[in-house]
Structures are given as C-alpha cells and as structure tokens.
Amino acid sequence: MLQHYEDRASDLINGVLEELGYERQELQLRPIPFSGSWGTSLASFPLASKIVAAEHAEEFEGLSKKELKKRQSGLVREKSLELADAIAERLNGGVIGQNGASAISRAESVNGYVNLFFDTSTVATDVLRTAIDQGADYGRGTQRADKVMVEFSQPNTHKAFHIGHTRNAALGNALANITEFAGFETIRANYWGDIGMHVIQCLWCYQSFHKDRRITRKLRGRRLGEYYTEAVQRLNYRKDVLGLLHELAEDDALFVEKIDAIVTEMYREDGVCGEDVAYLLGQIANHREIDEDKLFEPMSVPMLLKYVGPQLKEELAFVREHGPQEAPPPTSRTANVRYPPPVVTIENTTERIARWKRLNATPEWWPEVPEWQQQIKDTFQAWERKDEELVALWEETRQWSIDEFHRIYDELGIRFDVEFSESEVEEEGRQIVYDLVDRGIAEMSDGMPVVDIDKALGLEDKYRTLPLLRSDGTTLYSTKDLELTRRKFEDFDIDRSIWVIDNRQGFYLQQIFKIMELWGFDQAEKCFHLGYEFVTLPEGMMSSRHGITVLYEDAMKAMRKRALEIIEEKNPDGRLSDEKKEDIAGQVAVGSILYLMLSRDNNTQIAFDMEEALSFQGHAAPYIQYAHARACRILERAGELPDGPVEFVDLQPEEIDLIQKIAEFPEEVTQAATEYRPLVIADYVFELARLFNDFYADFDARPILNADEPARSMRLTLVAATRQTLENGLALLSVPAPTVM
RNA sequence: GCCCCCGUAGUUCAGAGGAUAGAACGCCGGCCUUCUAAGCCGGAUGUCGCAGGUUCGAAUCCUGCCGGGGGUACCA
C-alpha cells in the first residue's frame, strides 16, 4: 500500500531531473533493502548509462569490444555517483517539504542510489490505521470483471487419498482463495475420477474377495483404497516377482554369485524339476530375464522366491560390514542394461527385502494371475453393458469414496462450488469425438479416433497425436476432458479456467486445449494449466502398487498426536479444556500439512519426510500460528485498543521493519494472484511472523503492556495490525489462526 | 532422439536484472521470579552445476554442455 508514496517520490525525482536538464521518465523505484531503513530508492545507473552513451558516442567508435566495456563501465559508475549526488542534494535542498507536510523526510546518495526516506510517523500511521480499520478486508483487491474457475483436487474414487493429493488440494484451494481475495469472482471446481480401469479393478477385488466382510461406515473410504491396491498387486503378481528376480540377476553381484548354491538347495529340498532348475540357474547367472512360459512346473518361480529373502538378508549384513559391492563389468549380452553401473547397497537391499516380504507372503497367487486378468476383462465388459448389479455396486462404493473425500476437505477447510465427475461427461464427450470425426478433424488410426494435431497446424513434432477413444470404443481421459472443458465455459460463463494438475500431464493438457481450438472453441485460449511437481518419499516415488505411500489420514493422525503432546506439555495448569486442546491440535496439524505443501515452489518436488513434518519448529505453520496466538494474548491482556490518534515517534528498527512488512501485504496478494503462486503468501506470512517475533522478543528494549505512553499505544496498535495481517494471510492459505496455543 | 522442470550453505528450501545472496533444520554457546521459550540472541559453513554470451550491472535473461526428475497415441 505504499504505491502512493512511491508515486510521490517519483514525482519529486522527476522534478529534479527536469531542473537538471533531463527528460521526465518512468522510474523504477524499489524499497531500500536494508533492515531499519524505511523508504524507496532509485538506481541511477540506467539513466547514467544513457547519458554516457550519448556523451561519448564519438570516443567509443572504433574501440574493441573489451576496451569499450571497460571504458563504459568506468564512466557509467562515475556518472551515476555524480547523478545520485546531484539528485539527493537538490531534493534535500528545498524540494522535500515544499508542499507542506510531505511523507518523504529526506534523501541520501549512496553508491549511485538515491534513497528517499519516509517520514516514519506519517506513513506508519497510515499503514497501521488502514490495516486495523479494513480488518479482514485488508489486502483485498478491487472487484474485477473477470470470472475465474479453478479446478483442483480431482481425486479418483475407489483409491486412497494420500499426501500427494494433499499437495494438489492445498495448492488449488489456496490459489482460489487468492484469486478471490485479489478481486476475481472465483468458482472452485472438483472433478471426481469416478470411472475407469482403477474402479473396475477395485470393484473386482471387492466382489471376489471381500464381499462378505463387514465394513464400518468410518472405514469405507479407506477400505476401498486398500482393495484397489490389493487388486493391482494381485494382477501384477507375476510381473512383480519376475521383476524382482530380474533386477537381482541384472545388478546384484552377490546374489548372482550365490545362485548356484541356492538352486541346488531348492532342488534338494523342494524337488523342483531339473529342467526348471537348470533354466533358472542359467538365466540368472547370465543376467537374463526369466520367461515364465519356458518353465515346466507352475510353481518353480515361487519356490525360488522363497530362497531370495534369506539370501538378501545375508547380503545386507555383508554390505553393512564391507561397504557397497559393485556389479561385474558388463558383458556383451548385458552391456546395454543400465546406467549408472549398479551397486549392492544397504539402501537397495533393504528396499528389496521389503518387496520380497510382500511377494513371498502370497505365493499361491502365482498360478491364479491369468484367470484374474480374464475376470477383469469380463468385469469391464459388464460395466460397458451397464450390468445392473455392478452399476449398483459402483454407485454405492462411489459414494463411500466421495463421503470420505468430503470429510477430508472439511477437515482441511476446503470447499467446492461445483463438483464434476468423469461419469457425467463421458457420453457428451463421446459425442464431441464423433463430431470431430465428422468434421475431419479427427481421423481413424489403428481402429481408434485420433487427432494428429501437428498435421492440422502444419507443425512438426510439437503437439503430436492424441487418441480420443480406445479401439474397442470405450472412453479415455481425453474423451471426458473435451466435454469438461466445453461445459466449464458454456455452463458457467467464466473468462478463465485454471487446471491445477500434476506437471506430468502438462503435455497432455496442451493437446486437449489445442484440439478444442481446432474444434472451433474460442475459449480454448483461456485455458491454463497450473502444474506442480509431485510429492515423493525419502525412499523414492510414491506408488500405490508397491504400497509406498503415506496416506493423508495417517500423516494427519501422527501430526495431531504430536501437536497434542506439545500442547499438554505447555499447558499443564488446566487453563485449557481437553476439548480446546484437541481443537488446537487439529488446527496445528491441518496448518502444518497445508503449509508444508504451500511453502515450496510448484516446480520443486517435495520429499515428504514424516520426521520433518512432525518437527513443529522453524519454517512451519506452528511458528506463524504461534506468533498469531501471542499477538492475541497481548491484545487480550491490554483490553481496549487506543481510541484516538496514536503518535508514532522514535521508532526502533525492529518496529520499522515490521510496519514495512505489513504495508507490503496488498502487493503480495496481487503478485500471488497474477503469478498463480500461493508460495508468495506462504513466504510472506512467515517473514511477517519472524519480524513480529524479533519485535516481541526484546522485552527490555520494547516492552508493550508495561511501556509508557505514547509507546504503549503505538506498540499495541502495531500488534493489532500485525495480528490482523497474519490472520488475513493465513486465511489465504486456509491455515487456521488459533488465538491460543 | 525430441519436449518440459530442477541444480544456490552439511540438509531442506527462498531469492521482481541492482547495494553486503537469505531463511529454516542440524551443530556449538547463551536467554524463562516481567507481555506464551512451538520463541529470541551469538558462532561456523557458499567456485549460486560448468562454459560462453547479452547488459553499465547476471543466482536471475540467452546459447551450449554436465547431472537429476518427468513426458513423448488406446493410464490418468
């Protein structure tokens, strides 16, 4: 909100420039970047550079590039110092203060910069009064004409909600909060992934293996997620077992070394047929893949699997003692397998033991796999012909998931104005595809409709080709997205639509937008993809297939528990009721998970570390929430805020920095909204809290409640303005602002 | 192969072409009989991946290379 003062400073400087015989110009003013200095500054280099170029044009001609640079840079430096001196001198020599009381108190020239200092009393009064008087609206932008839709979250039903989904939800929600606060009418949209192969797999697993199990209402959503994971694991059982064995053959030198002994024992103990033993030995010893069709006995591979675990455990002990073991140099057969050269380490062996444990728990799955795969195909067929029983089951279970998601959104303080779902746009999407084919925009290729976008646009290798239906006529994600896009603009009369989706879908979304454009949908250019990188775990990529995930529910539970422990520890005196403590713990946990997701740039991957998430110190939500609670406490103790005009004199550097930060809030909101970056606000509230703690910490230098007037009123006003700004900033992130902690 | 993203302190990350590149975590040492110690103060740590270029001025913009991740027609 200092724009007004910066404009004033610009005017003053331009006036001086005119007096000095230069033209008025658009000046780039920036805050003085030093702690305790409050004002705005002008770098005189650009102007000096122009002047030097004009004055020395002749001299510069014919110089070599290097000489020119050297000469120029010296001259510009000299000129800028001179210029800054001249400007500052004239400003101080009468310009400042000419028109009665000015908000600029004095000027200074240093290193080629002209610094104009604000009259702290005038500007501080303005800033703090504005923040307090505008209250929850402090920082709000003026109402704009544009209507924006933010689509986010898009969870798949029948799957678990994990912390990766939380990043999307946190990001989209904060973005919607911010665009709304910045003045754009905002529609929050969700899009359920309620049909598709994952649903079929989940339903198959439920029907085949868990139909009679009683599930409590509370656990329904969670169980569905588990069934999906189980389905994937059952269906991929053979692939996963062979995958593990192949990996070992490929780069586990210790394992390959021992394979002879292992198969020999297996032959003796389990009586596996000799041909299979010989085959397995040959493949592994030569670092080759195992082809299940070449085996005679159905259970040979699971038999071998049994021996893998003990061997890996021995290797782990060995590696612990002797350090990582390198794989043998590649032979001609294996030369192209991988890069970098594989090594047996504690990490990969530990990871492999975990995989082995899971696989070895269910060897009886091995012979069942082909049959299951057929069942899945049948289930999909049943879905396509709208089999009544299956559809009824789908409707019921779909609701279980949606109920679960709504509970999570409620907990996180996230809401939606409209909920789309894949199932509802499927048919209309198909119609759009037919229309695209009719108009010759889509063509048939390999039995399915596709759009060769590059061909249509006369480009090469840019947008490539996107299929719009499977060759068996079933719909794809793309089929549905076409209708979804149409519906957004035509049913909701929006001017812009933002898709908050994982970066991995960036290319795909560009294809969709282009196809809409080819279809003649003008608003295609109003579609934006806001991408972000995924959340990983310390042990690598999250994968529901391998059971490597952290569920939202589990993370939340752990954080809530930890928060409660700290609250108990800090409030032993019974001042807070148990209910209140639970409430605060929830606010801390919710705030922490949201802040964690929002305090990193969209383009960086977040490695979710539970340990780190549970450390409520430093750069995390509780730090900011704590500052807010502190401010609340002070204000509560103070009773009434000073009523009349408050004098802001003798401000200390800590106070000036804090006021300056408060003043920056509206601009930060604008920036976050234009750049679609909640991170700007996340950083801002942390900085604000930090400056507040700085201000608060030194009791001797800056008492608040016990201070004499006018300092007491001044500091109380400052505390109130800080609290309000913290609250407004946190609200944009949906991070709760507890009044007591 | 082509396209996108990332590379900054031991670690996790900020960093509107501008002044002395900042936080947090971790480590060491201090501060609770006074407004909440989830806090504050002090100490150490940087070839801003490498090489060129643009510019008066580059962590920031451009080009190339190296390293990591992702994408690249019937997954979403």
PDB file of N, CA, C and O in Angstrom, chain A residues 675-739:
ATOM      1  N   GLU A 675       0.631 -14.337 -10.571  1.00  0.00           N
ATOM      2  CA  GLU A 675       1.581 -15.406 -10.912  1.00  0.00           C
ATOM      3  C   GLU A 675       1.050 -16.785 -10.569  1.00  0.00           C
ATOM      4  O   GLU A 675       1.742 -17.776 -10.778  1.00  0.00           O
ATOM      5  N   TYR A 676      -0.145 -16.861 -10.013  1.00  0.00           N
ATOM      6  CA  TYR A 676      -0.712 -18.136  -9.569  1.00  0.00           C
ATOM      7  C   TYR A 676       0.235 -18.834  -8.602  1.00  0.00           C
ATOM      8  O   TYR A 676       0.536 -20.014  -8.749  1.00  0.00           O
ATOM      9  N   ARG A 677       0.732 -18.082  -7.629  1.00  0.00           N
ATOM     10  CA  ARG A 677       1.726 -18.665  -6.736  1.00  0.00           C
ATOM     11  C   ARG A 677       1.435 -18.422  -5.262  1.00  0.00           C
ATOM     12  O   ARG A 677       1.891 -17.440  -4.682  1.00  0.00           O
ATOM     13  N   PRO A 678       0.714 -19.339  -4.637  1.00  0.00           N
ATOM     14  CA  PRO A 678       0.451 -19.220  -3.204  1.00  0.00           C
ATOM     15  C   PRO A 678       1.731 -19.134  -2.380  1.00  0.00           C
ATOM     16  O   PRO A 678       1.722 -18.596  -1.277  1.00  0.00           O
ATOM     17  N   LEU A 679       2.827 -19.653  -2.926  1.00  0.00           N
ATOM     18  CA  LEU A 679       4.103 -19.592  -2.215  1.00  0.00           C
ATOM     19  C   LEU A 679       4.444 -18.173  -1.774  1.00  0.00           C
ATOM     20  O   LEU A 679       5.017 -17.958  -0.708  1.00  0.00           O
ATOM     21  N   VAL A 680       4.086 -17.195  -2.593  1.00  0.00           N
ATOM     22  CA  VAL A 680       4.372 -15.804  -2.271  1.00  0.00           C
ATOM     23  C   VAL A 680       3.752 -15.447  -0.916  1.00  0.00           C
ATOM     24  O   VAL A 680       4.389 -14.820  -0.072  1.00  0.00           O
ATOM     25  N   ILE A 681       2.533 -15.901  -0.696  1.00  0.00           N
ATOM     26  CA  ILE A 681       1.856 -15.624   0.566  1.00  0.00           C
ATOM     27  C   ILE A 681       2.444 -16.469   1.696  1.00  0.00           C
ATOM     28  O   ILE A 681       2.625 -16.003   2.819  1.00  0.00           O
ATOM     29  N   ALA A 682       2.778 -17.715   1.389  1.00  0.00           N
ATOM     30  CA  ALA A 682       3.354 -18.596   2.404  1.00  0.00           C
ATOM     31  C   ALA A 682       4.662 -18.002   2.929  1.00  0.00           C
ATOM     32  O   ALA A 682       4.909 -17.987   4.137  1.00  0.00           O
ATOM     33  N   ASP A 683       5.478 -17.501   2.035  1.00  0.00           N
ATOM     34  CA  ASP A 683       6.727 -16.857   2.427  1.00  0.00           C
ATOM     35  C   ASP A 683       6.445 -15.588   3.220  1.00  0.00           C
ATOM     36  O   ASP A 683       7.097 -15.301   4.212  1.00  0.00           O
ATOM     37  N   TYR A 684       5.472 -14.861   2.726  1.00  0.00           N
ATOM     38  CA  TYR A 684       5.157 -13.577   3.348  1.00  0.00           C
ATOM     39  C   TYR A 684       4.747 -13.733   4.815  1.00  0.00           C
ATOM     40  O   TYR A 684       5.269 -13.053   5.683  1.00  0.00           O
ATOM     41  N   VAL A 685       3.822 -14.654   5.091  1.00  0.00           N
ATOM     42  CA  VAL A 685       3.355 -14.783   6.471  1.00  0.00           C
ATOM     43  C   VAL A 685       4.471 -15.245   7.402  1.00  0.00           C
ATOM     44  O   VAL A 685       4.527 -14.838   8.567  1.00  0.00           O
ATOM     45  N   PHE A 686       5.368 -16.061   6.857  1.00  0.00           N
ATOM     46  CA  PHE A 686       6.490 -16.493   7.693  1.00  0.00           C
ATOM     47  C   PHE A 686       7.387 -15.305   8.027  1.00  0.00           C
ATOM     48  O   PHE A 686       7.765 -15.106   9.181  1.00  0.00           O
ATOM     49  N   GLU A 687       7.699 -14.516   7.029  1.00  0.00           N
ATOM     50  CA  GLU A 687       8.525 -13.324   7.239  1.00  0.00           C
ATOM     51  C   GLU A 687       7.874 -12.380   8.243  1.00  0.00           C
ATOM     52  O   GLU A 687       8.532 -11.830   9.113  1.00  0.00           O
ATOM     53  N   LEU A 688       6.588 -12.210   8.089  1.00  0.00           N
ATOM     54  CA  LEU A 688       5.858 -11.316   8.979  1.00  0.00           C
ATOM     55  C   LEU A 688       5.936 -11.827  10.416  1.00  0.00           C
ATOM     56  O   LEU A 688       6.187 -11.051  11.352  1.00  0.00           O
ATOM     57  N   ALA A 689       5.744 -13.130  10.582  1.00  0.00           N
ATOM     58  CA  ALA A 689       5.803 -13.715  11.921  1.00  0.00           C
ATOM     59  C   ALA A 689       7.215 -13.565  12.499  1.00  0.00           C
ATOM     60  O   ALA A 689       7.389 -13.281  13.684  1.00  0.00           O
ATOM     61  N   ARG A 690       8.204 -13.745  11.640  1.00  0.00           N
ATOM     62  CA  ARG A 690       9.590 -13.631  12.094  1.00  0.00           C
ATOM     63  C   ARG A 690       9.887 -12.219  12.588  1.00  0.00           C
ATOM     64  O   ARG A 690      10.478 -12.037  13.649  1.00  0.00           O
ATOM     65  N   LEU A 691       9.455 -11.236  11.821  1.00  0.00           N
ATOM     66  CA  LEU A 691       9.677  -9.852  12.216  1.00  0.00           C
ATOM     67  C   LEU A 691       8.911  -9.520  13.492  1.00  0.00           C
ATOM     68  O   LEU A 691       9.379  -8.765  14.341  1.00  0.00           O
ATOM     69  N   PHE A 692       7.727 -10.121  13.618  1.00  0.00           N
ATOM     70  CA  PHE A 692       6.957  -9.888  14.839  1.00  0.00           C
ATOM     71  C   PHE A 692       7.684 -10.475  16.043  1.00  0.00           C
ATOM     72  O   PHE A 692       7.767  -9.841  17.101  1.00  0.00           O
ATOM     73  N   ASN A 693       8.216 -11.696  15.895  1.00  0.00           N
ATOM     74  CA  ASN A 693       8.958 -12.311  16.991  1.00  0.00           C
ATOM     75  C   ASN A 693      10.191 -11.485  17.354  1.00  0.00           C
ATOM     76  O   ASN A 693      10.529 -11.361  18.526  1.00  0.00           O
ATOM     77  N   ASP A 694      10.856 -10.943  16.337  1.00  0.00           N
ATOM     78  CA  ASP A 694      12.006 -10.062  16.577  1.00  0.00           C
ATOM     79  C   ASP A 694      11.587  -8.880  17.429  1.00  0.00           C
ATOM     80  O   ASP A 694      12.244  -8.509  18.397  1.00  0.00           O
ATOM     81  N   PHE A 695      10.484  -8.305  17.015  1.00  0.00           N
ATOM     82  CA  PHE A 695       9.955  -7.121  17.688  1.00  0.00           C
ATOM     83  C   PHE A 695       9.577  -7.455  19.127  1.00  0.00           C
ATOM     84  O   PHE A 695       9.877  -6.731  20.060  1.00  0.00           O
ATOM     85  N   TYR A 696       8.960  -8.610  19.301  1.00  0.00           N
ATOM     86  CA  TYR A 696       8.419  -9.007  20.578  1.00  0.00           C
ATOM     87  C   TYR A 696       9.490  -9.425  21.575  1.00  0.00           C
ATOM     88  O   TYR A 696       9.364  -9.191  22.786  1.00  0.00           O
ATOM     89  N   ALA A 697      10.557 -10.055  21.035  1.00  0.00           N
ATOM     90  CA  ALA A 697      11.483 -10.786  21.896  1.00  0.00           C
ATOM     91  C   ALA A 697      12.194  -9.930  22.945  1.00  0.00           C
ATOM     92  O   ALA A 697      12.346 -10.344  24.082  1.00  0.00           O
ATOM     93  N   ASP A 698      12.622  -8.756  22.568  1.00  0.00           N
ATOM     94  CA  ASP A 698      13.438  -7.975  23.496  1.00  0.00           C
ATOM     95  C   ASP A 698      12.548  -7.167  24.433  1.00  0.00           C
ATOM     96  O   ASP A 698      12.187  -6.016  24.159  1.00  0.00           O
ATOM     97  N   PHE A 699      12.228  -7.780  25.529  1.00  0.00           N
ATOM     98  CA  PHE A 699      11.301  -7.170  26.461  1.00  0.00           C
ATOM     99  C   PHE A 699      11.851  -5.871  27.038  1.00  0.00           C
ATOM    100  O   PHE A 699      11.132  -4.894  27.249  1.00  0.00           O
ATOM    101  N   ASP A 700      13.143  -5.875  27.304  1.00  0.00           N
ATOM    102  CA  ASP A 700      13.730  -4.689  27.934  1.00  0.00           C
ATOM    103  C   ASP A 700      13.719  -3.492  27.005  1.00  0.00           C
ATOM    104  O   ASP A 700      13.436  -2.373  27.415  1.00  0.00           O
ATOM    105  N   ALA A 701      14.040  -3.751  25.739  1.00  0.00           N
ATOM    106  CA  ALA A 701      14.114  -2.641  24.786  1.00  0.00           C
ATOM    107  C   ALA A 701      12.722  -2.196  24.342  1.00  0.00           C
ATOM    108  O   ALA A 701      12.506  -1.020  24.079  1.00  0.00           O
ATOM    109  N   ARG A 702      11.810  -3.158  24.266  1.00  0.00           N
ATOM    110  CA  ARG A 702      10.482  -2.827  23.736  1.00  0.00           C
ATOM    111  C   ARG A 702       9.357  -3.462  24.541  1.00  0.00           C
ATOM    112  O   ARG A 702       8.668  -4.359  24.064  1.00  0.00           O
ATOM    113  N   PRO A 703       9.155  -3.036  25.750  1.00  0.00           N
ATOM    114  CA  PRO A 703       8.003  -3.558  26.475  1.00  0.00           C
ATOM    115  C   PRO A 703       6.739  -3.076  25.775  1.00  0.00           C
ATOM    116  O   PRO A 703       6.760  -2.034  25.118  1.00  0.00           O
ATOM    117  N   ILE A 704       5.686  -3.846  25.878  1.00  0.00           N
ATOM    118  CA  ILE A 704       4.452  -3.419  25.238  1.00  0.00           C
ATOM    119  C   ILE A 704       3.448  -2.980  26.292  1.00  0.00           C
ATOM    120  O   ILE A 704       3.142  -1.799  26.421  1.00  0.00           O
ATOM    121  N   LEU A 705       2.971  -3.940  27.081  1.00  0.00           N
ATOM    122  CA  LEU A 705       1.926  -3.611  28.048  1.00  0.00           C
ATOM    123  C   LEU A 705       2.430  -2.669  29.139  1.00  0.00           C
ATOM    124  O   LEU A 705       1.686  -1.820  29.628  1.00  0.00           O
ATOM    125  N   ASN A 706       3.703  -2.830  29.497  1.00  0.00           N
ATOM    126  CA  ASN A 706       4.236  -2.004  30.581  1.00  0.00           C
ATOM    127  C   ASN A 706       4.902  -0.733  30.092  1.00  0.00           C
ATOM    128  O   ASN A 706       5.511  -0.023  30.872  1.00  0.00           O
ATOM    129  N   ALA A 707       4.822  -0.462  28.815  1.00  0.00           N
ATOM    130  CA  ALA A 707       5.517   0.713  28.283  1.00  0.00           C
ATOM    131  C   ALA A 707       4.778   1.991  28.669  1.00  0.00           C
ATOM    132  O   ALA A 707       3.584   1.980  28.939  1.00  0.00           O
ATOM    133  N   ASP A 708       5.532   3.087  28.691  1.00  0.00           N
ATOM    134  CA  ASP A 708       4.905   4.390  28.948  1.00  0.00           C
ATOM    135  C   ASP A 708       4.253   4.884  27.673  1.00  0.00           C
ATOM    136  O   ASP A 708       4.637   4.496  26.578  1.00  0.00           O
ATOM    137  N   GLU A 709       3.289   5.753  27.827  1.00  0.00           N
ATOM    138  CA  GLU A 709       2.692   6.398  26.651  1.00  0.00           C
ATOM    139  C   GLU A 709       3.694   7.400  26.095  1.00  0.00           C
ATOM    140  O   GLU A 709       4.482   7.944  26.872  1.00  0.00           O
ATOM    141  N   PRO A 710       3.757   7.656  24.797  1.00  0.00           N
ATOM    142  CA  PRO A 710       2.842   7.084  23.798  1.00  0.00           C
ATOM    143  C   PRO A 710       3.299   5.728  23.259  1.00  0.00           C
ATOM    144  O   PRO A 710       2.615   5.159  22.421  1.00  0.00           O
ATOM    145  N   ALA A 711       4.439   5.205  23.780  1.00  0.00           N
ATOM    146  CA  ALA A 711       4.971   3.960  23.217  1.00  0.00           C
ATOM    147  C   ALA A 711       3.965   2.814  23.361  1.00  0.00           C
ATOM    148  O   ALA A 711       3.805   1.991  22.471  1.00  0.00           O
ATOM    149  N   ARG A 712       3.260   2.782  24.492  1.00  0.00           N
ATOM    150  CA  ARG A 712       2.333   1.672  24.728  1.00  0.00           C
ATOM    151  C   ARG A 712       1.251   1.633  23.648  1.00  0.00           C
ATOM    152  O   ARG A 712       1.002   0.590  23.037  1.00  0.00           O
ATOM    153  N   SER A 713       0.625   2.772  23.417  1.00  0.00           N
ATOM    154  CA  SER A 713      -0.429   2.830  22.397  1.00  0.00           C
ATOM    155  C   SER A 713       0.117   2.477  21.031  1.00  0.00           C
ATOM    156  O   SER A 713      -0.492   1.744  20.242  1.00  0.00           O
ATOM    157  N   MET A 714       1.301   3.000  20.761  1.00  0.00           N
ATOM    158  CA  MET A 714       1.918   2.765  19.464  1.00  0.00           C
ATOM    159  C   MET A 714       2.165   1.271  19.267  1.00  0.00           C
ATOM    160  O   MET A 714       1.809   0.703  18.244  1.00  0.00           O
ATOM    161  N   ARG A 715       2.738   0.639  20.266  1.00  0.00           N
ATOM    162  CA  ARG A 715       3.078  -0.792  20.118  1.00  0.00           C
ATOM    163  C   ARG A 715       1.836  -1.658  20.087  1.00  0.00           C
ATOM    164  O   ARG A 715       1.781  -2.646  19.348  1.00  0.00           O
ATOM    165  N   LEU A 716       0.832  -1.272  20.875  1.00  0.00           N
ATOM    166  CA  LEU A 716      -0.407  -2.048  20.831  1.00  0.00           C
ATOM    167  C   LEU A 716      -1.044  -1.963  19.439  1.00  0.00           C
ATOM    168  O   LEU A 716      -1.557  -2.952  18.914  1.00  0.00           O
ATOM    169  N   THR A 717      -1.007  -0.783  18.871  1.00  0.00           N
ATOM    170  CA  THR A 717      -1.538  -0.620  17.521  1.00  0.00           C
ATOM    171  C   THR A 717      -0.771  -1.497  16.547  1.00  0.00           C
ATOM    172  O   THR A 717      -1.353  -2.158  15.676  1.00  0.00           O
ATOM    173  N   LEU A 718       0.527  -1.537  16.730  1.00  0.00           N
ATOM    174  CA  LEU A 718       1.367  -2.351  15.858  1.00  0.00           C
ATOM    175  C   LEU A 718       1.039  -3.846  16.006  1.00  0.00           C
ATOM    176  O   LEU A 718       0.941  -4.589  15.023  1.00  0.00           O
ATOM    177  N   VAL A 719       0.839  -4.263  17.247  1.00  0.00           N
ATOM    178  CA  VAL A 719       0.489  -5.663  17.493  1.00  0.00           C
ATOM    179  C   VAL A 719      -0.855  -5.991  16.829  1.00  0.00           C
ATOM    180  O   VAL A 719      -1.011  -7.028  16.177  1.00  0.00           O
ATOM    181  N   ALA A 720      -1.808  -5.081  16.979  1.00  0.00           N
ATOM    182  CA  ALA A 720      -3.140  -5.324  16.406  1.00  0.00           C
ATOM    183  C   ALA A 720      -3.069  -5.418  14.890  1.00  0.00           C
ATOM    184  O   ALA A 720      -3.703  -6.288  14.274  1.00  0.00           O
ATOM    185  N   ALA A 721      -2.289  -4.543  14.276  1.00  0.00           N
ATOM    186  CA  ALA A 721      -2.180  -4.555  12.812  1.00  0.00           C
ATOM    187  C   ALA A 721      -1.471  -5.824  12.342  1.00  0.00           C
ATOM    188  O   ALA A 721      -1.845  -6.427  11.334  1.00  0.00           O
ATOM    189  N   THR A 722      -0.450  -6.232  13.096  1.00  0.00           N
ATOM    190  CA  THR A 722       0.260  -7.460  12.733  1.00  0.00           C
ATOM    191  C   THR A 722      -0.677  -8.652  12.822  1.00  0.00           C
ATOM    192  O   THR A 722      -0.732  -9.494  11.922  1.00  0.00           O
ATOM    193  N   ARG A 723      -1.400  -8.720  13.923  1.00  0.00           N
ATOM    194  CA  ARG A 723      -2.310  -9.851  14.115  1.00  0.00           C
ATOM    195  C   ARG A 723      -3.310  -9.933  12.965  1.00  0.00           C
ATOM    196  O   ARG A 723      -3.545 -10.995  12.408  1.00  0.00           O
ATOM    197  N   GLN A 724      -3.867  -8.788  12.598  1.00  0.00           N
ATOM    198  CA  GLN A 724      -4.854  -8.773  11.527  1.00  0.00           C
ATOM    199  C   GLN A 724      -4.239  -9.240  10.208  1.00  0.00           C
ATOM    200  O   GLN A 724      -4.820 -10.028   9.478  1.00  0.00           O
ATOM    201  N   THR A 725      -3.037  -8.777   9.926  1.00  0.00           N
ATOM    202  CA  THR A 725      -2.397  -9.135   8.666  1.00  0.00           C
ATOM    203  C   THR A 725      -2.023 -10.612   8.646  1.00  0.00           C
ATOM    204  O   THR A 725      -2.176 -11.290   7.625  1.00  0.00           O
ATOM    205  N   LEU A 726      -1.560 -11.108   9.793  1.00  0.00           N
ATOM    206  CA  LEU A 726      -1.268 -12.545   9.886  1.00  0.00           C
ATOM    207  C   LEU A 726      -2.531 -13.351   9.631  1.00  0.00           C
ATOM    208  O   LEU A 726      -2.524 -14.323   8.883  1.00  0.00           O
ATOM    209  N   GLU A 727      -3.609 -12.919  10.256  1.00  0.00           N
ATOM    210  CA  GLU A 727      -4.864 -13.652  10.093  1.00  0.00           C
ATOM    211  C   GLU A 727      -5.288 -13.661   8.622  1.00  0.00           C
ATOM    212  O   GLU A 727      -5.657 -14.703   8.081  1.00  0.00           O
ATOM    213  N   ASN A 728      -5.212 -12.504   7.980  1.00  0.00           N
ATOM    214  CA  ASN A 728      -5.616 -12.423   6.573  1.00  0.00           C
ATOM    215  C   ASN A 728      -4.728 -13.281   5.677  1.00  0.00           C
ATOM    216  O   ASN A 728      -5.208 -13.959   4.772  1.00  0.00           O
ATOM    217  N   GLY A 729      -3.438 -13.247   5.954  1.00  0.00           N
ATOM    218  CA  GLY A 729      -2.508 -14.021   5.145  1.00  0.00           C
ATOM    219  C   GLY A 729      -2.726 -15.515   5.329  1.00  0.00           C
ATOM    220  O   GLY A 729      -2.786 -16.283   4.359  1.00  0.00           O
ATOM    221  N   LEU A 730      -2.857 -15.937   6.571  1.00  0.00           N
ATOM    222  CA  LEU A 730      -3.082 -17.358   6.849  1.00  0.00           C
ATOM    223  C   LEU A 730      -4.396 -17.818   6.227  1.00  0.00           C
ATOM    224  O   LEU A 730      -4.491 -18.927   5.707  1.00  0.00           O
ATOM    225  N   ALA A 731      -5.395 -16.956   6.266  1.00  0.00           N
ATOM    226  CA  ALA A 731      -6.694 -17.323   5.702  1.00  0.00           C
ATOM    227  C   ALA A 731      -6.555 -17.650   4.210  1.00  0.00           C
ATOM    228  O   ALA A 731      -7.234 -18.537   3.704  1.00  0.00           O
ATOM    229  N   LEU A 732      -5.682 -16.943   3.529  1.00  0.00           N
ATOM    230  CA  LEU A 732      -5.499 -17.206   2.099  1.00  0.00           C
ATOM    231  C   LEU A 732      -4.941 -18.600   1.853  1.00  0.00           C
ATOM    232  O   LEU A 732      -5.117 -19.179   0.790  1.00  0.00           O
ATOM    233  N   LEU A 733      -4.244 -19.117   2.843  1.00  0.00           N
ATOM    234  CA  LEU A 733      -3.677 -20.464   2.701  1.00  0.00           C
ATOM    235  C   LEU A 733      -4.596 -21.501   3.331  1.00  0.00           C
ATOM    236  O   LEU A 733      -4.316 -22.699   3.288  1.00  0.00           O
ATOM    237  N   SER A 734      -5.681 -21.046   3.944  1.00  0.00           N
ATOM    238  CA  SER A 734      -6.571 -21.904   4.734  1.00  0.00           C
ATOM    239  C   SER A 734      -5.855 -22.519   5.928  1.00  0.00           C
ATOM    240  O   SER A 734      -6.252 -23.563   6.432  1.00  0.00           O
ATOM    241  N   VAL A 735      -4.776 -21.874   6.370  1.00  0.00           N
ATOM    242  CA  VAL A 735      -4.096 -22.318   7.586  1.00  0.00           C
ATOM    243  C   VAL A 735      -4.805 -21.653   8.761  1.00  0.00           C
ATOM    244  O   VAL A 735      -4.927 -20.431   8.787  1.00  0.00           O
ATOM    245  N   PRO A 736      -5.318 -22.439   9.711  1.00  0.00           N
ATOM    246  CA  PRO A 736      -6.054 -21.856  10.825  1.00  0.00           C
ATOM    247  C   PRO A 736      -5.170 -20.928  11.662  1.00  0.00           C
ATOM    248  O   PRO A 736      -3.967 -21.152  11.761  1.00  0.00           O
ATOM    249  N   ALA A 737      -5.772 -19.907  12.230  1.00  0.00           N
ATOM    250  CA  ALA A 737      -5.033 -18.965  13.071  1.00  0.00           C
ATOM    251  C   ALA A 737      -5.565 -19.062  14.497  1.00  0.00           C
ATOM    252  O   ALA A 737      -6.463 -18.330  14.879  1.00  0.00           O
ATOM    253  N   PRO A 738      -5.014 -19.977  15.299  1.00  0.00           N
ATOM    254  CA  PRO A 738      -5.516 -20.142  16.669  1.00  0.00           C
ATOM    255  C   PRO A 738      -5.230 -18.905  17.520  1.00  0.00           C
ATOM    256  O   PRO A 738      -4.223 -18.230  17.308  1.00  0.00           O
ATOM    257  N   THR A 739      -6.113 -18.631  18.471  1.00  0.00           N
ATOM    258  CA  THR A 739      -5.918 -17.461  19.326  1.00  0.00           C
ATOM    259  C   THR A 739      -5.141 -17.827  20.573  1.00  0.00           C
ATOM    260  O   THR A 739      -4.678 -16.961  21.303  1.00  0.00           O
TER     261      THR A 739
END
